[in-house]
PDB file of C-alpha atoms and ligand atoms in Angstrom:
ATOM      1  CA  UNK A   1     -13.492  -2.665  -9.824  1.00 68.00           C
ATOM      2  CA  UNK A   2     -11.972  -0.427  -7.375  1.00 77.00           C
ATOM      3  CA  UNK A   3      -8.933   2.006  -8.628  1.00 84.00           C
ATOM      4  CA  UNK A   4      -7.456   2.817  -5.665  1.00 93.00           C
ATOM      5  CA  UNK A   5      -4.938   0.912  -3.553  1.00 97.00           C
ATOM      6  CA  UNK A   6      -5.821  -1.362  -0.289  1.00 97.00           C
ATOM      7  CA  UNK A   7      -2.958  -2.348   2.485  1.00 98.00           C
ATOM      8  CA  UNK A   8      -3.331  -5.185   4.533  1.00 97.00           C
ATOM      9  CA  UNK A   9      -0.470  -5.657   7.353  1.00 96.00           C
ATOM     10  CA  UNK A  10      -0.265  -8.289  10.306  1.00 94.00           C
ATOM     11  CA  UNK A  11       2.043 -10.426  11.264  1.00 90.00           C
ATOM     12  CA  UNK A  12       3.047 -14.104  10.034  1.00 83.00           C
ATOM     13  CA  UNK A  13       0.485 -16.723  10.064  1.00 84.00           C
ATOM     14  CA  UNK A  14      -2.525 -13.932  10.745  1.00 91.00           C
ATOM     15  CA  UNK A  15      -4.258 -14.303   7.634  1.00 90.00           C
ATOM     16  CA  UNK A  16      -3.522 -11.063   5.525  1.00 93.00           C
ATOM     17  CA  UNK A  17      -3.361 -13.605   2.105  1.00 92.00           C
ATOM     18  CA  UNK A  18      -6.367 -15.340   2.628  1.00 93.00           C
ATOM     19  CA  UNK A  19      -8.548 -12.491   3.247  1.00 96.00           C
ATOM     20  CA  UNK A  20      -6.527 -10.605   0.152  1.00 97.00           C
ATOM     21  CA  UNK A  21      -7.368 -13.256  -1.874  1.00 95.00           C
ATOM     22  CA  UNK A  22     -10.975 -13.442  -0.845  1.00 96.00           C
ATOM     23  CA  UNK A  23     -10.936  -9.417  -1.123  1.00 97.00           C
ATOM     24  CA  UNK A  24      -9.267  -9.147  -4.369  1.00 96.00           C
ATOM     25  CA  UNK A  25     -11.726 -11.969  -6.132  1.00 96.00           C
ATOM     26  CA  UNK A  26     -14.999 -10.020  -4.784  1.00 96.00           C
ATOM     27  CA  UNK A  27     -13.845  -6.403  -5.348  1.00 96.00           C
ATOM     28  CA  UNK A  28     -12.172  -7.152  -9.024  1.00 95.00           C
ATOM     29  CA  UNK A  29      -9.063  -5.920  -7.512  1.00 96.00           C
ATOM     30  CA  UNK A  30      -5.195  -7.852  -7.810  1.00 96.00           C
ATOM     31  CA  UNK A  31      -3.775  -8.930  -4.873  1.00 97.00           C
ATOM     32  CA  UNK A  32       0.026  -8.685  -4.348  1.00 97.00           C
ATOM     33  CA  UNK A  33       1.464 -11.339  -1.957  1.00 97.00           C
ATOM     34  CA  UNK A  34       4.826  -8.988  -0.590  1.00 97.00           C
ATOM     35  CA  UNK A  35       5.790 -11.856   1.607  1.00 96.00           C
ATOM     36  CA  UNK A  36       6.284 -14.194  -1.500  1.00 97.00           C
ATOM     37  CA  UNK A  37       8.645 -11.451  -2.875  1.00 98.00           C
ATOM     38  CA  UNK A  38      10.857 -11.822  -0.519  1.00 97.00           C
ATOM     39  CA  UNK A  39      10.417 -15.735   0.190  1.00 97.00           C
ATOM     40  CA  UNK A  40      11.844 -15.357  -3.776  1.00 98.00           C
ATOM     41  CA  UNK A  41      14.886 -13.375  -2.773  1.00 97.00           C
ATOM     42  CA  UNK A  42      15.543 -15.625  -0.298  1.00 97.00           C
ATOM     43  CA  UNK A  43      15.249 -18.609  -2.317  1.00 97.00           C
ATOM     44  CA  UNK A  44      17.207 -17.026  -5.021  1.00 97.00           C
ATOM     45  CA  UNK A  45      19.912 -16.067  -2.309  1.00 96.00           C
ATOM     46  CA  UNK A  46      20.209 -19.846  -1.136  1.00 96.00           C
ATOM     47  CA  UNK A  47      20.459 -21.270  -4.395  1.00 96.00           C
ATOM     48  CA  UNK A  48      23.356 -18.900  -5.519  1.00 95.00           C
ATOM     49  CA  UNK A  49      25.033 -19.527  -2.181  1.00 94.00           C
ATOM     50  CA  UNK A  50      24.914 -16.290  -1.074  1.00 92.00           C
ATOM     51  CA  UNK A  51      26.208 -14.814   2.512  1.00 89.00           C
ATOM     52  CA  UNK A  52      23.476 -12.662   3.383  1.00 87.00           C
ATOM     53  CA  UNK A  53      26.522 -10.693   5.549  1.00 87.00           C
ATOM     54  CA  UNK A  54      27.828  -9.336   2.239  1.00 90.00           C
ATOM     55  CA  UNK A  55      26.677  -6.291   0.645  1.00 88.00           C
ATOM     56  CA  UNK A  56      27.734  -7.299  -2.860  1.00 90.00           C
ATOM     57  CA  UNK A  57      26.699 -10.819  -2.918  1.00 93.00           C
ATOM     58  CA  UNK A  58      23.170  -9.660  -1.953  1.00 93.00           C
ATOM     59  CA  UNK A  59      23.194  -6.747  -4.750  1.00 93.00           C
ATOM     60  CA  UNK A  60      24.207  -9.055  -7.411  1.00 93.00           C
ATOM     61  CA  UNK A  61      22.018 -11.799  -6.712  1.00 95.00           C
ATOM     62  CA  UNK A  62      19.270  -8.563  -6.165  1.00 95.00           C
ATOM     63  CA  UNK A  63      20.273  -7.422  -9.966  1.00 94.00           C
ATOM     64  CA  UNK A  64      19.097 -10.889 -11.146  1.00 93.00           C
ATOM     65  CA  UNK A  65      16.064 -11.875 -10.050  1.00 96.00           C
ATOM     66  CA  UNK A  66      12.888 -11.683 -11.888  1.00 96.00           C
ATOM     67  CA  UNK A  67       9.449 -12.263 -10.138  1.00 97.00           C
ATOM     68  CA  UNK A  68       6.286 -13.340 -11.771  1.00 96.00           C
ATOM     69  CA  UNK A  69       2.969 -14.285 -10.277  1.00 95.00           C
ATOM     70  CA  UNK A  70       0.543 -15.889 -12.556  1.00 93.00           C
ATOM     71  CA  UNK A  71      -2.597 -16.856 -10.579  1.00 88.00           C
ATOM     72  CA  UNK A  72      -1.714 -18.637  -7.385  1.00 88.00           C
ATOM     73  CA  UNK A  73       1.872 -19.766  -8.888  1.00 95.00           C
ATOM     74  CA  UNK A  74       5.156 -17.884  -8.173  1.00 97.00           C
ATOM     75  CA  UNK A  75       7.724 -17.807 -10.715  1.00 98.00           C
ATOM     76  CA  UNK A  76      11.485 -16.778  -9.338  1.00 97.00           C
ATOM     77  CA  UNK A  77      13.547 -16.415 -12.964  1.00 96.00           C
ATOM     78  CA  UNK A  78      11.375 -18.803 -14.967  1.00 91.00           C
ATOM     79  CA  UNK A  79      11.223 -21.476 -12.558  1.00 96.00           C
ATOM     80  CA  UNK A  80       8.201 -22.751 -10.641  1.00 97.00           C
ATOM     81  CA  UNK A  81       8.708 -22.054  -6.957  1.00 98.00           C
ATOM     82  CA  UNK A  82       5.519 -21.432  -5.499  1.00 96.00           C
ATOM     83  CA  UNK A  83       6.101 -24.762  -2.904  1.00 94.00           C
ATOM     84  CA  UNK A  84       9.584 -24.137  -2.395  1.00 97.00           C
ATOM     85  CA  UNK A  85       9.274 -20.490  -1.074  1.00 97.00           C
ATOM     86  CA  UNK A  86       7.042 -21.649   1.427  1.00 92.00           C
ATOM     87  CA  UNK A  87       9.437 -24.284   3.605  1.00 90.00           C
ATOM     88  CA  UNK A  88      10.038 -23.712   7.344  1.00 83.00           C
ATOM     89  CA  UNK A  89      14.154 -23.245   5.920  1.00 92.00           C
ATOM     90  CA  UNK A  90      12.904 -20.679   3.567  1.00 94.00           C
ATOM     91  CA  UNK A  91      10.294 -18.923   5.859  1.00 89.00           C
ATOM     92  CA  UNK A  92      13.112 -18.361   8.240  1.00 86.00           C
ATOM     93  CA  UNK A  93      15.706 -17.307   6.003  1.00 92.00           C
ATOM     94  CA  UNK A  94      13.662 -14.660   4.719  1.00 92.00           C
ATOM     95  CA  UNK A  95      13.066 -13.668   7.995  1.00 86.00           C
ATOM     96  CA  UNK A  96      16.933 -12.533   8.128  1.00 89.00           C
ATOM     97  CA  UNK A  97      16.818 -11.514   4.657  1.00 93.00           C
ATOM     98  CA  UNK A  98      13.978  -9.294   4.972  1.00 92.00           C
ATOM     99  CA  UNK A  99      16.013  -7.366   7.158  1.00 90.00           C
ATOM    100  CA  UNK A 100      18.558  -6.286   4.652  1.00 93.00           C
ATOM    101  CA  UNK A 101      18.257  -2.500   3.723  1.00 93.00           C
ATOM    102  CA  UNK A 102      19.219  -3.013  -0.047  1.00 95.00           C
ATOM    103  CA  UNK A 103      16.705  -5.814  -0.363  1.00 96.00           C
ATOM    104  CA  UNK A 104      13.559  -3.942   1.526  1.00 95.00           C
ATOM    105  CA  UNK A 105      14.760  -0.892  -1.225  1.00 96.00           C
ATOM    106  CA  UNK A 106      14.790  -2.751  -3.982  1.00 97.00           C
ATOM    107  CA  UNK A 107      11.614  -4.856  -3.065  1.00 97.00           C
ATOM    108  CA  UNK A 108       9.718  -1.430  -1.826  1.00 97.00           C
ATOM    109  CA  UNK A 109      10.480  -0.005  -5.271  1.00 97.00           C
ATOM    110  CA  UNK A 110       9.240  -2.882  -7.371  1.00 97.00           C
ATOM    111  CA  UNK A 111       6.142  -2.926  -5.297  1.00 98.00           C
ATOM    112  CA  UNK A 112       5.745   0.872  -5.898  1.00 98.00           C
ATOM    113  CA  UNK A 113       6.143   0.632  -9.454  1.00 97.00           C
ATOM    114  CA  UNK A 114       3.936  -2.601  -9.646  1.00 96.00           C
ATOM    115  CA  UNK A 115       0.879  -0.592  -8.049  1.00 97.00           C
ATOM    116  CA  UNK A 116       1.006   2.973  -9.582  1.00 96.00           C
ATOM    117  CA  UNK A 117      -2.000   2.204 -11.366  1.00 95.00           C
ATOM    118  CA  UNK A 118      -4.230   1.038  -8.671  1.00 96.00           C
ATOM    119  CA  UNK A 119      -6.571  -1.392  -8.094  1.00 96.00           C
ATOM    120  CA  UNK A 120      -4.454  -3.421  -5.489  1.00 97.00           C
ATOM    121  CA  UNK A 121      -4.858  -5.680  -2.578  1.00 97.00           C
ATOM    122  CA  UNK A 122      -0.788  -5.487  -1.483  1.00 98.00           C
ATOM    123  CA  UNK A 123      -0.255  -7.586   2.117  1.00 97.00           C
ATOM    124  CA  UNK A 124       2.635  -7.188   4.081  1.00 95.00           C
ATOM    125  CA  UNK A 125       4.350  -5.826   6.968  1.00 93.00           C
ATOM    126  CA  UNK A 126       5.358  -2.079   6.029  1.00 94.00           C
ATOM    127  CA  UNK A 127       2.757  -1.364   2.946  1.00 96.00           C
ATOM    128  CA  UNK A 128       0.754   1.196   5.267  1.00 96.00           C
ATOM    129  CA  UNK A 129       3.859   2.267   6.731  1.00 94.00           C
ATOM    130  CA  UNK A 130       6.321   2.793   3.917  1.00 95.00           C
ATOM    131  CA  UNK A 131       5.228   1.156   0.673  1.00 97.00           C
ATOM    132  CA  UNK A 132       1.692   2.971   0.334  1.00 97.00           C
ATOM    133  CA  UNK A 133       1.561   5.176   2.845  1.00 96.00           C
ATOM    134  CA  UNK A 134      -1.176   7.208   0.564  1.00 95.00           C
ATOM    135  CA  UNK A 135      -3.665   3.987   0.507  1.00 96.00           C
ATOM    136  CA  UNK A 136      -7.190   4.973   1.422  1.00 95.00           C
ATOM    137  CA  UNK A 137      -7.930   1.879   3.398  1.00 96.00           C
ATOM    138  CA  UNK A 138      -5.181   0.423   5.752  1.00 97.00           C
ATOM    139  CA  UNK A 139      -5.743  -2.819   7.575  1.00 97.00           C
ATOM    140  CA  UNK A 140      -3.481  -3.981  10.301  1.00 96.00           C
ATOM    141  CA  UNK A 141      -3.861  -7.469  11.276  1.00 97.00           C
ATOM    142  CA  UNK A 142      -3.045  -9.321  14.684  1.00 94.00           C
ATOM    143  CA  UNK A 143      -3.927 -12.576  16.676  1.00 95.00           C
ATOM    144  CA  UNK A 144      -2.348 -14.082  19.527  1.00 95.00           C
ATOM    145  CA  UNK A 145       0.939 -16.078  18.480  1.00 95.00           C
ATOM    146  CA  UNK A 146      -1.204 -19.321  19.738  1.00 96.00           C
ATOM    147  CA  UNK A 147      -4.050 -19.365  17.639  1.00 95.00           C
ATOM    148  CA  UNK A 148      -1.720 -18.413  14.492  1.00 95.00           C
ATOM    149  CA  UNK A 149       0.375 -21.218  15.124  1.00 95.00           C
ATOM    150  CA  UNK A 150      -2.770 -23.401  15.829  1.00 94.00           C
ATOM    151  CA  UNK A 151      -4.487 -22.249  12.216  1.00 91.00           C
ATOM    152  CA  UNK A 152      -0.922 -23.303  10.627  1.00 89.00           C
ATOM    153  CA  UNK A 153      -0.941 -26.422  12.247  1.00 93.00           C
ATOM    154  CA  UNK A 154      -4.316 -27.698  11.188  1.00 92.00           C
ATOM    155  CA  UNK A 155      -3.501 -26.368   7.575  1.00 86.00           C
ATOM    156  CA  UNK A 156      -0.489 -28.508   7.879  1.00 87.00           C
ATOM    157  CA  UNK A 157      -2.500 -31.249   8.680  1.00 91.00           C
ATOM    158  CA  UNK A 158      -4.891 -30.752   6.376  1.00 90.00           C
ATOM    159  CA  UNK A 159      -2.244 -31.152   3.639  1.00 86.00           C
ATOM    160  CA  UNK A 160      -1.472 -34.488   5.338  1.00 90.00           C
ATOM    161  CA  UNK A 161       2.065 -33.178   6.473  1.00 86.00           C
ATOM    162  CA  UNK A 162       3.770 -33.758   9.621  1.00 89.00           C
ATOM    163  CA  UNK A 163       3.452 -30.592  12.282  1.00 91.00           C
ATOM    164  CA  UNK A 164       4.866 -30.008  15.582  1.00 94.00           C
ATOM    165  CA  UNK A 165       2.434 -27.242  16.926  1.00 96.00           C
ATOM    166  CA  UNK A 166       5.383 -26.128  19.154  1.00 96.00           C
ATOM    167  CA  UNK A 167       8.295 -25.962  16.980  1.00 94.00           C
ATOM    168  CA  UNK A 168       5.494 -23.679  14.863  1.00 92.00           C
ATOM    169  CA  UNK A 169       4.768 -21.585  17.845  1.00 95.00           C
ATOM    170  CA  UNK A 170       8.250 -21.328  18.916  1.00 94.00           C
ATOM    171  CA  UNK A 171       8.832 -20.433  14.487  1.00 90.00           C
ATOM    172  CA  UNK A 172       6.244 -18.152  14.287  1.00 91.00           C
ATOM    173  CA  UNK A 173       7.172 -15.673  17.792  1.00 92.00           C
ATOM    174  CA  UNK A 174      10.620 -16.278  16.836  1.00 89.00           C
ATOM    175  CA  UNK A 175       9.884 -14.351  13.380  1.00 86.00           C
ATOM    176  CA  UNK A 176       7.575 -11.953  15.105  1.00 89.00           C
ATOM    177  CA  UNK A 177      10.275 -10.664  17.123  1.00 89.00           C
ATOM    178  CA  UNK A 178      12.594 -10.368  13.612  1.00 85.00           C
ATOM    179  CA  UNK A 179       9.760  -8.687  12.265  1.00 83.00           C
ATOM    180  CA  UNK A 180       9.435  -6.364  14.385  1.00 86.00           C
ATOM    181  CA  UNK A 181      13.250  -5.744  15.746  1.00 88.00           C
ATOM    182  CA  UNK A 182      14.973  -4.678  12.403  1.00 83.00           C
ATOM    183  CA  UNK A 183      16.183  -1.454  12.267  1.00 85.00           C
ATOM    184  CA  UNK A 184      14.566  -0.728   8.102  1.00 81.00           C
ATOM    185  CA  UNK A 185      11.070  -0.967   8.125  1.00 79.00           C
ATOM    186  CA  UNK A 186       9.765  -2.892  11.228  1.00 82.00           C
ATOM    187  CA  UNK A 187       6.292  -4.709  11.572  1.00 86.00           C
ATOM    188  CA  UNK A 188       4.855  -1.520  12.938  1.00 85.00           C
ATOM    189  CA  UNK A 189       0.526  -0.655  12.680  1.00 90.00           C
ATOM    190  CA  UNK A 190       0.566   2.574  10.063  1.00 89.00           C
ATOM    191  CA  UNK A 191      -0.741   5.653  13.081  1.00 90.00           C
ATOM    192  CA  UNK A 192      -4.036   5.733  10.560  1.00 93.00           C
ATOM    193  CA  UNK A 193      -4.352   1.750   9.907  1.00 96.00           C
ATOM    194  CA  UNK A 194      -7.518   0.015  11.515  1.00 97.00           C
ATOM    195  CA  UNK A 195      -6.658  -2.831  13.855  1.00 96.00           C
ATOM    196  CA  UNK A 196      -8.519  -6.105  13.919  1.00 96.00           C
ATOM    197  CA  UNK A 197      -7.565  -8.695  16.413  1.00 96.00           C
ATOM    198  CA  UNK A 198      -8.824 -12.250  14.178  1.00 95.00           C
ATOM    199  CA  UNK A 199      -8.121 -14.397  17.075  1.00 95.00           C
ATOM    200  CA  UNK A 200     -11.383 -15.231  17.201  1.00 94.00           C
ATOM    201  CA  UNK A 201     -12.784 -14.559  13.766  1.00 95.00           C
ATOM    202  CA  UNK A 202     -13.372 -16.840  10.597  1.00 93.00           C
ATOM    203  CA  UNK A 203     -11.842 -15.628   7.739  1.00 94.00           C
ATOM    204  CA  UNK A 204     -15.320 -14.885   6.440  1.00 96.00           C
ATOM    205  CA  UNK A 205     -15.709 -12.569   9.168  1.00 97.00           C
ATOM    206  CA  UNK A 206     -12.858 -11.327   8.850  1.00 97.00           C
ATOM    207  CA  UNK A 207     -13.009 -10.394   5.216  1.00 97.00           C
ATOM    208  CA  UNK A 208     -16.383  -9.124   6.042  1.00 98.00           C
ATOM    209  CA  UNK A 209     -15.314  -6.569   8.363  1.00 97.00           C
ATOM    210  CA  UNK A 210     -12.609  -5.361   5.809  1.00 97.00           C
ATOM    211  CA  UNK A 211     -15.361  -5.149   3.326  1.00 97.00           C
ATOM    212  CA  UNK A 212     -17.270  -3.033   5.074  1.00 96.00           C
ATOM    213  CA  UNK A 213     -13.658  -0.418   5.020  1.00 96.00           C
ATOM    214  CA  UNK A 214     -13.454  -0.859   1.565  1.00 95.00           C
ATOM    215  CA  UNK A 215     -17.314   0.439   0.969  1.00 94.00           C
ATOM    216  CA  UNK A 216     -16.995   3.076   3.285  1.00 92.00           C
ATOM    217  CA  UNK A 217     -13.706   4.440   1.848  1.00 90.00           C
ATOM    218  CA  UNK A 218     -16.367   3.745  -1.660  1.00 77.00           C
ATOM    219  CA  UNK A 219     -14.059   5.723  -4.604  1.00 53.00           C
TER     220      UNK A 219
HETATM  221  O1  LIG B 301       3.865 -12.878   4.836  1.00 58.30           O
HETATM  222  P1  LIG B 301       4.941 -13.957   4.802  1.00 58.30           P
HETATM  223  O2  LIG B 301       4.961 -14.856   6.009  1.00 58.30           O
HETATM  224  O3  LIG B 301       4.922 -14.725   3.521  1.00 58.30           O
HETATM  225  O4  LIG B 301       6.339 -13.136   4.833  1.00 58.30           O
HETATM  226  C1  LIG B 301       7.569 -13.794   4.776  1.00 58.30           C
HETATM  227  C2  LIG B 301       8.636 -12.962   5.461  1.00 58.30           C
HETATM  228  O5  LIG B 301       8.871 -11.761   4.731  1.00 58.30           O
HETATM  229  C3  LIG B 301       8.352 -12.556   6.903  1.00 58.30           C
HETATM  230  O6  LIG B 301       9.472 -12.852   7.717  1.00 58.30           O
HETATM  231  C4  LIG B 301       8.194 -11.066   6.871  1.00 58.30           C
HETATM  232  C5  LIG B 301       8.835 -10.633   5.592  1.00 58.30           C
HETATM  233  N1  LIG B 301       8.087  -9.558   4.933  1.00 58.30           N
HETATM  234  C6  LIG B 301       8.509  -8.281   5.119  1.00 58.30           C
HETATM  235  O7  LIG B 301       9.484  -8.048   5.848  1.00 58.30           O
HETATM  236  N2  LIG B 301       7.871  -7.248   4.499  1.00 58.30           N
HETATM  237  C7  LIG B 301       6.811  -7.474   3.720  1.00 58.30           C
HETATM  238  N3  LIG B 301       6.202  -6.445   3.107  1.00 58.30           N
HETATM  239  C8  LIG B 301       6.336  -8.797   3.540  1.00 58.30           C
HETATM  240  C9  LIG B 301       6.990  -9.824   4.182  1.00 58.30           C
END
């Protein structure tokens, strides 16, 4: 059991919650999926019909949603939406809404408040930069937009769902460039973070290599 608090950045499709997950499991640590958060706020924005152009709207549907992970599943307010938050419509709504200063405050805060006792595994796009800037070990993820979109694709097909690997490439650099555009928080690599290009890892290596940060940072 480790007490102090990991971040794992990267861009979409890279990997970060697999190798959390992995992480987490072997070092008796939680792992906190940030992306899911705001796939929820998203959600929760759709269904209440919500323009994410106005400031209100987005605070009051901010005010009411609740977010609950228990194992794998997501809960947004009670409901099961650990499927639903993970559409192509809902990946690039959240995208947009990911880029709205009151929701990146309110999202930062809870993630904050969620962590203060250690023993984390938080993956996301600003957790070295902004959310735990403190964390001993800081991970930045990349891979070339190709061989993301070609790992998504297979898991697609794995599932036995239809894929376009284009329309996922053209998703996934689409996003990138969101990501790392907005004015609050961009996808940026923390100046201390250690980079690891997984294009042409396993996930076993890659959670191997991380492994070896975690020992080394050893508290
Ligand atoms: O990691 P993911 O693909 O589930 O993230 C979904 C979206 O949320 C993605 O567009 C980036 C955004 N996000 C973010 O802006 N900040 C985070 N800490 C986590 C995710």
């Amino acid at each position: 059991m480790r007490t102090f608090n990991i971040a794992i950045d990267g861009t979409s499709g890279v990997g970060k919650s697999s190798a959390a997950d992995l992480l987490a499991q072997a070092n008796g640590m939680i792992h906190l999926d940030t992306g899911a958060m705001y796939r929820c706020v998203a959600l929760a924005m759709k269904q209440a019909g919500v323009n994410p152009d106005c400031p209100e709207e987005v605070s009051r549907v901010l005010d009411t949603v609740r977010i609950r992970f228990l194992g794998k599943r997501v809960y947004l307010n009670d409901q099961e939406v650990t499927d639903a938050i993970r559409t192509s419509e809902i990946s690039n709504l959240t995208s947009r809404v990911a880029a709205l200063p009151a929701v990146r405050k309110a999202m930062t805060s809870l993630q904050q408040q969620t962590t203060a006792a250690g023993g984390y595994i938080v993956d996301g796009r600003d957790i070295g930069s902004v959310v735990l800037p403190q964390a001993p070990v800081k991970i930045f993820l990349s891979a070339r937009p190709e061989a993301r979109a070609r790992r998504r694709y297979d898991e697609y097909r794995q599932k036995g769902i239809e894929a376009d690997y284009s329309q996922i490439l053209e998703d996934i650099q689409k996003r990138d460039w969101q990501d790392s555009h907005r004015s609050t928080a961009p996808l940026v690599k923390a100046g201390d973070a250690v980079e690891i290009d997984t294009s042409d890892m396993t996930l076993d290596q890659v959670t191997a290599a991380i492994q070896r940060l975690i020992d080394a940072a050893g508290k």
